PDB file of C-alpha atoms in Angstrom:
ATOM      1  CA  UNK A 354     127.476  55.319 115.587  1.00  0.00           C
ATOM      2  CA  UNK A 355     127.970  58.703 114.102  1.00  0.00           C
ATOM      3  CA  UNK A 356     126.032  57.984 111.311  1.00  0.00           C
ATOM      4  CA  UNK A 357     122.806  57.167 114.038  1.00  0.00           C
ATOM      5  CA  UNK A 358     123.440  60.284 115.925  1.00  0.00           C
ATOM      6  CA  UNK A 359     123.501  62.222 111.928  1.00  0.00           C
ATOM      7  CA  UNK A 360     120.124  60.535 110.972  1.00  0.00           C
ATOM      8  CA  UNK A 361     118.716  61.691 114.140  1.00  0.00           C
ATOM      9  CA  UNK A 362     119.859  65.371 114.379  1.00  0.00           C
ATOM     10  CA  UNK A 363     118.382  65.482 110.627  1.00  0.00           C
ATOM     11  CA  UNK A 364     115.289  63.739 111.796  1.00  0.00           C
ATOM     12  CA  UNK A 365     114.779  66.501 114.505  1.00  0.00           C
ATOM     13  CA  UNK A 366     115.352  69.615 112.442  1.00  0.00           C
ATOM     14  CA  UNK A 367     113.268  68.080 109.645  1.00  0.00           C
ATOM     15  CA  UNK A 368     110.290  68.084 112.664  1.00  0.00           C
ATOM     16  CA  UNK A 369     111.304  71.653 113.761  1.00  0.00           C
ATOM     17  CA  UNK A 370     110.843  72.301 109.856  1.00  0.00           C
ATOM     18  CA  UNK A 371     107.696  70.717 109.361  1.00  0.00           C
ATOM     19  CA  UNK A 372     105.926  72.830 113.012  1.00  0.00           C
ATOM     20  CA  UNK A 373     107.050  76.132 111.381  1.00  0.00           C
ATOM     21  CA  UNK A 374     105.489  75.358 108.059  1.00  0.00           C
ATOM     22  CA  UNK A 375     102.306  74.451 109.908  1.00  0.00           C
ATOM     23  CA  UNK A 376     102.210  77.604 112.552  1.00  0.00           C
ATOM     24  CA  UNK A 377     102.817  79.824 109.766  1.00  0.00           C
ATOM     25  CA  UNK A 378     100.628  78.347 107.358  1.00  0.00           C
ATOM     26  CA  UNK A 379      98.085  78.605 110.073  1.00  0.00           C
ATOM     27  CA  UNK A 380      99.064  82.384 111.191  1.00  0.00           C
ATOM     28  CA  UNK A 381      98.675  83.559 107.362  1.00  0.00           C
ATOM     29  CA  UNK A 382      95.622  85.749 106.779  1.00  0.00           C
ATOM     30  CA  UNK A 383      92.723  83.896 104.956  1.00  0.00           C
ATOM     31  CA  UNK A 384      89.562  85.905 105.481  1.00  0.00           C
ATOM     32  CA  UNK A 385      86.387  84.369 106.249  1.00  0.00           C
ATOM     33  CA  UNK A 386      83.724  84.265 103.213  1.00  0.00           C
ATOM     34  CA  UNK A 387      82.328  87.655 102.941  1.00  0.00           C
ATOM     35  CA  UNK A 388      78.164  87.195 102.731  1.00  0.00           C
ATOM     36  CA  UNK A 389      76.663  88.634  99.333  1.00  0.00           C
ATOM     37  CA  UNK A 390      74.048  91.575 100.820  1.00  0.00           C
ATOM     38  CA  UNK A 391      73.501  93.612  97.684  1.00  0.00           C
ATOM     39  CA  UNK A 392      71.375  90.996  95.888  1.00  0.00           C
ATOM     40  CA  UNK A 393      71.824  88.061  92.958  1.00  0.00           C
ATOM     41  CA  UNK A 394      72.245  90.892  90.365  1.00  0.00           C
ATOM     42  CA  UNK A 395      74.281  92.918  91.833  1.00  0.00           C
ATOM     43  CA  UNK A 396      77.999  92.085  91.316  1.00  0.00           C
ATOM     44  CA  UNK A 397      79.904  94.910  92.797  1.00  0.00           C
ATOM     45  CA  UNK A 398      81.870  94.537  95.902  1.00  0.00           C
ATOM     46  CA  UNK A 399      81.068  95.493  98.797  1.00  0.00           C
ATOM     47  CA  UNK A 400      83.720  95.499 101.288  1.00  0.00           C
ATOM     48  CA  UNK A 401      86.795  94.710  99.575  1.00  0.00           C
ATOM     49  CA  UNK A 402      88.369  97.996  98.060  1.00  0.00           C
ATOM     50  CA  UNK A 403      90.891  98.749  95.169  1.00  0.00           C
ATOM     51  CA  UNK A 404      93.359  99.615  97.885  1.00  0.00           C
ATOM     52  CA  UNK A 405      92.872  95.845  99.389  1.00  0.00           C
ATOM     53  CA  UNK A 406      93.445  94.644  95.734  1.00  0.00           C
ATOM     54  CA  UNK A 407      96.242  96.653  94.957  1.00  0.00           C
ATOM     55  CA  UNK A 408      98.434  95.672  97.982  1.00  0.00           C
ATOM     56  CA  UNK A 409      96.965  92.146  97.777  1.00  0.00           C
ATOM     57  CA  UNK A 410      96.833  91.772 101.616  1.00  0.00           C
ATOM     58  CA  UNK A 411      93.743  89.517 102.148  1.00  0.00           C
ATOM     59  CA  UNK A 412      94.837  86.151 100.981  1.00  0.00           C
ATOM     60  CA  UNK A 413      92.242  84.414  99.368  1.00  0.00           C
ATOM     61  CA  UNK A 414      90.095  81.528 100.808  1.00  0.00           C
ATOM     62  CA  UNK A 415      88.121  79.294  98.372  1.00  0.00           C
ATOM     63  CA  UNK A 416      89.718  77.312  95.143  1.00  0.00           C
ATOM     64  CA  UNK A 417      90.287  78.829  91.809  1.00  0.00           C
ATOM     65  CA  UNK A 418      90.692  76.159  89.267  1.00  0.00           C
ATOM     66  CA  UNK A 419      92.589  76.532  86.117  1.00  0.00           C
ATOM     67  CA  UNK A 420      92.357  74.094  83.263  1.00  0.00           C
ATOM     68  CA  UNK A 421      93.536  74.401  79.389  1.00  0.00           C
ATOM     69  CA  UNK A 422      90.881  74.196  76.887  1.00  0.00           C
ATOM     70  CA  UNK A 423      93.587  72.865  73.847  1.00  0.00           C
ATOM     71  CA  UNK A 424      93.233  70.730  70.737  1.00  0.00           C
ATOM     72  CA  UNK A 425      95.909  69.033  69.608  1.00  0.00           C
ATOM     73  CA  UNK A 426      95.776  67.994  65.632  1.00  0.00           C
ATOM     74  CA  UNK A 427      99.239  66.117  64.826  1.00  0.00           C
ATOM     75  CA  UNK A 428     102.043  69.079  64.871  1.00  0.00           C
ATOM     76  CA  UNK A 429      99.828  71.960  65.125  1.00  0.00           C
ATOM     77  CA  UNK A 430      98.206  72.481  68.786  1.00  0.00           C
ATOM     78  CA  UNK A 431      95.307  75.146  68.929  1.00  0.00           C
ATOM     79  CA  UNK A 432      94.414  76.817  72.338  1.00  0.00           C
ATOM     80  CA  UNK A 433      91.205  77.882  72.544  1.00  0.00           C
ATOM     81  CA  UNK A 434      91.875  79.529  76.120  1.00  0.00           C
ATOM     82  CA  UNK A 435      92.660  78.911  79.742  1.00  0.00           C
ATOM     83  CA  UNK A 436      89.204  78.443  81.694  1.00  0.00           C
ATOM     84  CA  UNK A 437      89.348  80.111  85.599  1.00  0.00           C
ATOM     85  CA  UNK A 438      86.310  78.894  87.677  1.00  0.00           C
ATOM     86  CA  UNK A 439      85.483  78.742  91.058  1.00  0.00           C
ATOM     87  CA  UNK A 440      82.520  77.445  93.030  1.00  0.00           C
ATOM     88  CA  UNK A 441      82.915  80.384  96.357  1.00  0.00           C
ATOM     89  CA  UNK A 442      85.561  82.623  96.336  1.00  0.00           C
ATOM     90  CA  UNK A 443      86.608  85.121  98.842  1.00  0.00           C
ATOM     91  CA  UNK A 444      89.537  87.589  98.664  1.00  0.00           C
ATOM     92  CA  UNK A 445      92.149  88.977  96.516  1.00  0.00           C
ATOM     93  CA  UNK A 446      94.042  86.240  93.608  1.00  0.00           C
ATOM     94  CA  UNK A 447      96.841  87.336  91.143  1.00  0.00           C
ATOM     95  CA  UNK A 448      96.483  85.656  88.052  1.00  0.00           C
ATOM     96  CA  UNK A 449      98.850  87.243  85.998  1.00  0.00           C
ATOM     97  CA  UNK A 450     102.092  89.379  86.215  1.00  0.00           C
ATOM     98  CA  UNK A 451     104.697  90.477  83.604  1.00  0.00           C
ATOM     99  CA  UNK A 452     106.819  93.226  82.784  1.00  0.00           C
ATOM    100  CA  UNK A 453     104.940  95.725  80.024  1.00  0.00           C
ATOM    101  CA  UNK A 454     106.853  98.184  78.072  1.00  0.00           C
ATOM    102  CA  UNK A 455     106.510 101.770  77.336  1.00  0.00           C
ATOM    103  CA  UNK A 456     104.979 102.258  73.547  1.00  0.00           C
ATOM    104  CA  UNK A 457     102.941  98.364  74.323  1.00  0.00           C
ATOM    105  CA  UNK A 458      99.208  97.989  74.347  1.00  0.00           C
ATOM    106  CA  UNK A 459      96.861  96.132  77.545  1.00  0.00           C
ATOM    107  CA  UNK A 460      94.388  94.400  75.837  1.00  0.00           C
ATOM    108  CA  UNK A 461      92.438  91.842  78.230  1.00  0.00           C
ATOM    109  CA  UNK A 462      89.289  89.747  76.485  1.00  0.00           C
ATOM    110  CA  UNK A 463      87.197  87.683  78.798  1.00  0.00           C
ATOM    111  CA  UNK A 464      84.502  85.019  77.462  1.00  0.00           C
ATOM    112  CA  UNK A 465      82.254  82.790  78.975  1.00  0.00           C
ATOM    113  CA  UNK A 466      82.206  85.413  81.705  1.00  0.00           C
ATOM    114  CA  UNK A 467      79.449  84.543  84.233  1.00  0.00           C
ATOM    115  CA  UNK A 468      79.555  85.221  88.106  1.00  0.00           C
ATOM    116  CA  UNK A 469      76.243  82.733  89.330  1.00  0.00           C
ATOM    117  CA  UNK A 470      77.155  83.826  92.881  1.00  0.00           C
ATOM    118  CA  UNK A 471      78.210  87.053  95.225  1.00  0.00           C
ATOM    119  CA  UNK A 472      80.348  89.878  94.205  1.00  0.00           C
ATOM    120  CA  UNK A 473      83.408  89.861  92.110  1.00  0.00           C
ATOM    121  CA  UNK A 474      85.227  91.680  89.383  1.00  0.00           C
ATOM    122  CA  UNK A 475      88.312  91.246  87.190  1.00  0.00           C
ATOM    123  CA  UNK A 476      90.815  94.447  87.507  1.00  0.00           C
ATOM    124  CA  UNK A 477      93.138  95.405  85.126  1.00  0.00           C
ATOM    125  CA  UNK A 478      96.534  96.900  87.721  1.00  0.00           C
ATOM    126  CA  UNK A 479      99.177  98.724  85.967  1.00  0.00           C
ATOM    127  CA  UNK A 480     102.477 100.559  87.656  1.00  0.00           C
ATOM    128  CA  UNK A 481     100.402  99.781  91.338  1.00  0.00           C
ATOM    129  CA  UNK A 482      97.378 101.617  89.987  1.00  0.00           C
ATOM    130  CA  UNK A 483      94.298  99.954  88.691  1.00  0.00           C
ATOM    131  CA  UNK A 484      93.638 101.159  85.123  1.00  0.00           C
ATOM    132  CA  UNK A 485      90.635  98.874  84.506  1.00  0.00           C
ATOM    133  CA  UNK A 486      88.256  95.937  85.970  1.00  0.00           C
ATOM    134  CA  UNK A 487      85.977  93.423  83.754  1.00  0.00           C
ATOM    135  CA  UNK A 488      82.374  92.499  84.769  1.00  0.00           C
ATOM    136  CA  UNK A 489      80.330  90.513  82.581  1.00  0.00           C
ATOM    137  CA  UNK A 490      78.594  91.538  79.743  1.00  0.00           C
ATOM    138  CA  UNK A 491      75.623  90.762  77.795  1.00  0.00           C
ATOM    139  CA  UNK A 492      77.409  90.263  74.792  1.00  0.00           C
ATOM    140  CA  UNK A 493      79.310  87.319  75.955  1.00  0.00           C
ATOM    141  CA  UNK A 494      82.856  88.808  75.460  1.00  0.00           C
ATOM    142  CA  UNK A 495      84.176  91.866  78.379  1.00  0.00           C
ATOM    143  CA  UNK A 496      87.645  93.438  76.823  1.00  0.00           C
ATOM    144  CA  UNK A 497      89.393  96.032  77.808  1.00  0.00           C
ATOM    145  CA  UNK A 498      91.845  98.073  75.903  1.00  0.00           C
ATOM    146  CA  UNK A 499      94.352 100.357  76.466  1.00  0.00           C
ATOM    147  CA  UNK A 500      96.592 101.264  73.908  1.00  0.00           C
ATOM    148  CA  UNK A 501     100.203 103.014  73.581  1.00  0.00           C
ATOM    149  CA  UNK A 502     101.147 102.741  76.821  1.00  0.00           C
ATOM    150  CA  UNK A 503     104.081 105.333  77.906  1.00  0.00           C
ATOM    151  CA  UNK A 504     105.863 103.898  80.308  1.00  0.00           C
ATOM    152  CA  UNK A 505     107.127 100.317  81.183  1.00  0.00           C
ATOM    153  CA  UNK A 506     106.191  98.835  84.657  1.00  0.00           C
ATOM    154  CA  UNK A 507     104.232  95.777  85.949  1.00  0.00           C
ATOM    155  CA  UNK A 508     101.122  94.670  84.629  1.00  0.00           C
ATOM    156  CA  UNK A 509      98.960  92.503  86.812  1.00  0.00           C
ATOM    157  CA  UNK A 510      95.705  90.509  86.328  1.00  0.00           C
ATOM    158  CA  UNK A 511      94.277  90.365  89.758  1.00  0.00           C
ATOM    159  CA  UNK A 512      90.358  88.763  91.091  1.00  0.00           C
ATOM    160  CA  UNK A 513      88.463  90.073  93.786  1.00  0.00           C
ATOM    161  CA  UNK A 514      85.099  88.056  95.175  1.00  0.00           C
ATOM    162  CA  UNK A 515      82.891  87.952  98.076  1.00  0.00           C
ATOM    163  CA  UNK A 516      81.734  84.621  98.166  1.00  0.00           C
ATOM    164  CA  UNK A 517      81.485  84.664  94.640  1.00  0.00           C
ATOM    165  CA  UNK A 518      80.833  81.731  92.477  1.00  0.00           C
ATOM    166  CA  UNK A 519      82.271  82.387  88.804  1.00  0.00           C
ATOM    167  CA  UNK A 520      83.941  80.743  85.484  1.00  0.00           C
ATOM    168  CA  UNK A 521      85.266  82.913  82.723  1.00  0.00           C
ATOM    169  CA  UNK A 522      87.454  82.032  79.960  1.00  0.00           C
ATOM    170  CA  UNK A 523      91.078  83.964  78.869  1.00  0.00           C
ATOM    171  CA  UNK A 524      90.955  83.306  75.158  1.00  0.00           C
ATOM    172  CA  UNK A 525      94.649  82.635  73.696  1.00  0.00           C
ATOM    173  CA  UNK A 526      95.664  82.589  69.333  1.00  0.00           C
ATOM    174  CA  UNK A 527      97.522  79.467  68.212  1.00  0.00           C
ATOM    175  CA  UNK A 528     100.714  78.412  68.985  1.00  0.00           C
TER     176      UNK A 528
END
């Protein structure tokens, strides 16, 4: 008997459980998609600010996909990047965060950048500040370098789009 009356209590609070995962799942800010009004060539955004990126308060709404582009020849495996794509993205996305110390370089390279879609760009955040941001570029690689950095703090990789339909490639060295 006690072991009904167990099952059931569990039963209950896993139901309580699962209703607050769904409210607040529900309550958490996704904006809507954010319409492109500064024309096809015009990436820049237009109302999301560095301020919204830096504190990352807008969620995100859309999918960013993520796939390995790797070659694997017997005991040696060859990475020729990590692809990030989307097909409409709105809001504010970490991709990256570590720990950079003082006396270290930031040295981002993006290829196979191409936004086909909205507004978006690729910023560079450093100590809560943003030091740089990637658009595309005509010469199918967009780096950024910063070199002999002072102090250590957080670096972050972080996207911003307005419906914003993009694929760009984060090249990585072998393994």
């Amino acid at each position: 008997m006690k072991l009904k009356i167990k099952n059931i209590l569990w039963g209950i609070f896993a139901a309580i459980l699962a209703t607050v995962v769904i409210v607040w799942l529900a309550a958490s800010p996704r904006p809507d998609h954010i319409v492109d009004t500064n024309g096809a060539d015009n990436y820049s955004l237009q109302q999301i600010t560095e301020q919204d990126v830096i504190e990352l308060k807008l969620g995100s709404r859309g999918a960013v996909s993520k796939s390995e582009l790797r070659l694997d020849l017997g005991s040696v495996a060859f990475s020729d990047g990590v692809r990030y794509s989307s097909d409409k993205f709105t809001g504010v996305y970490r991709l990256y965060t570590a720990t950079l110390f003082g006396g270290s370089d930031i040295h981002v390279i993006l290829s196979d950048f191409n936004i086909s879609e909205g507004n978006f760009v690729f910023y560079i955040v450093f100590d809560g500040a943003v030091v740089g941001k990637l658009e595309p570029s005509g010469t199918g690689l967009s780096e950024f370098i910063l070199e002999n950095v002072q102090k250590t703090a957080t670096l972050e990789y972080i996207i911003a789009g307005e419906s914003a339909a993009f694929e760009f490639v984060s090249p990585v060295s072998w393994e």
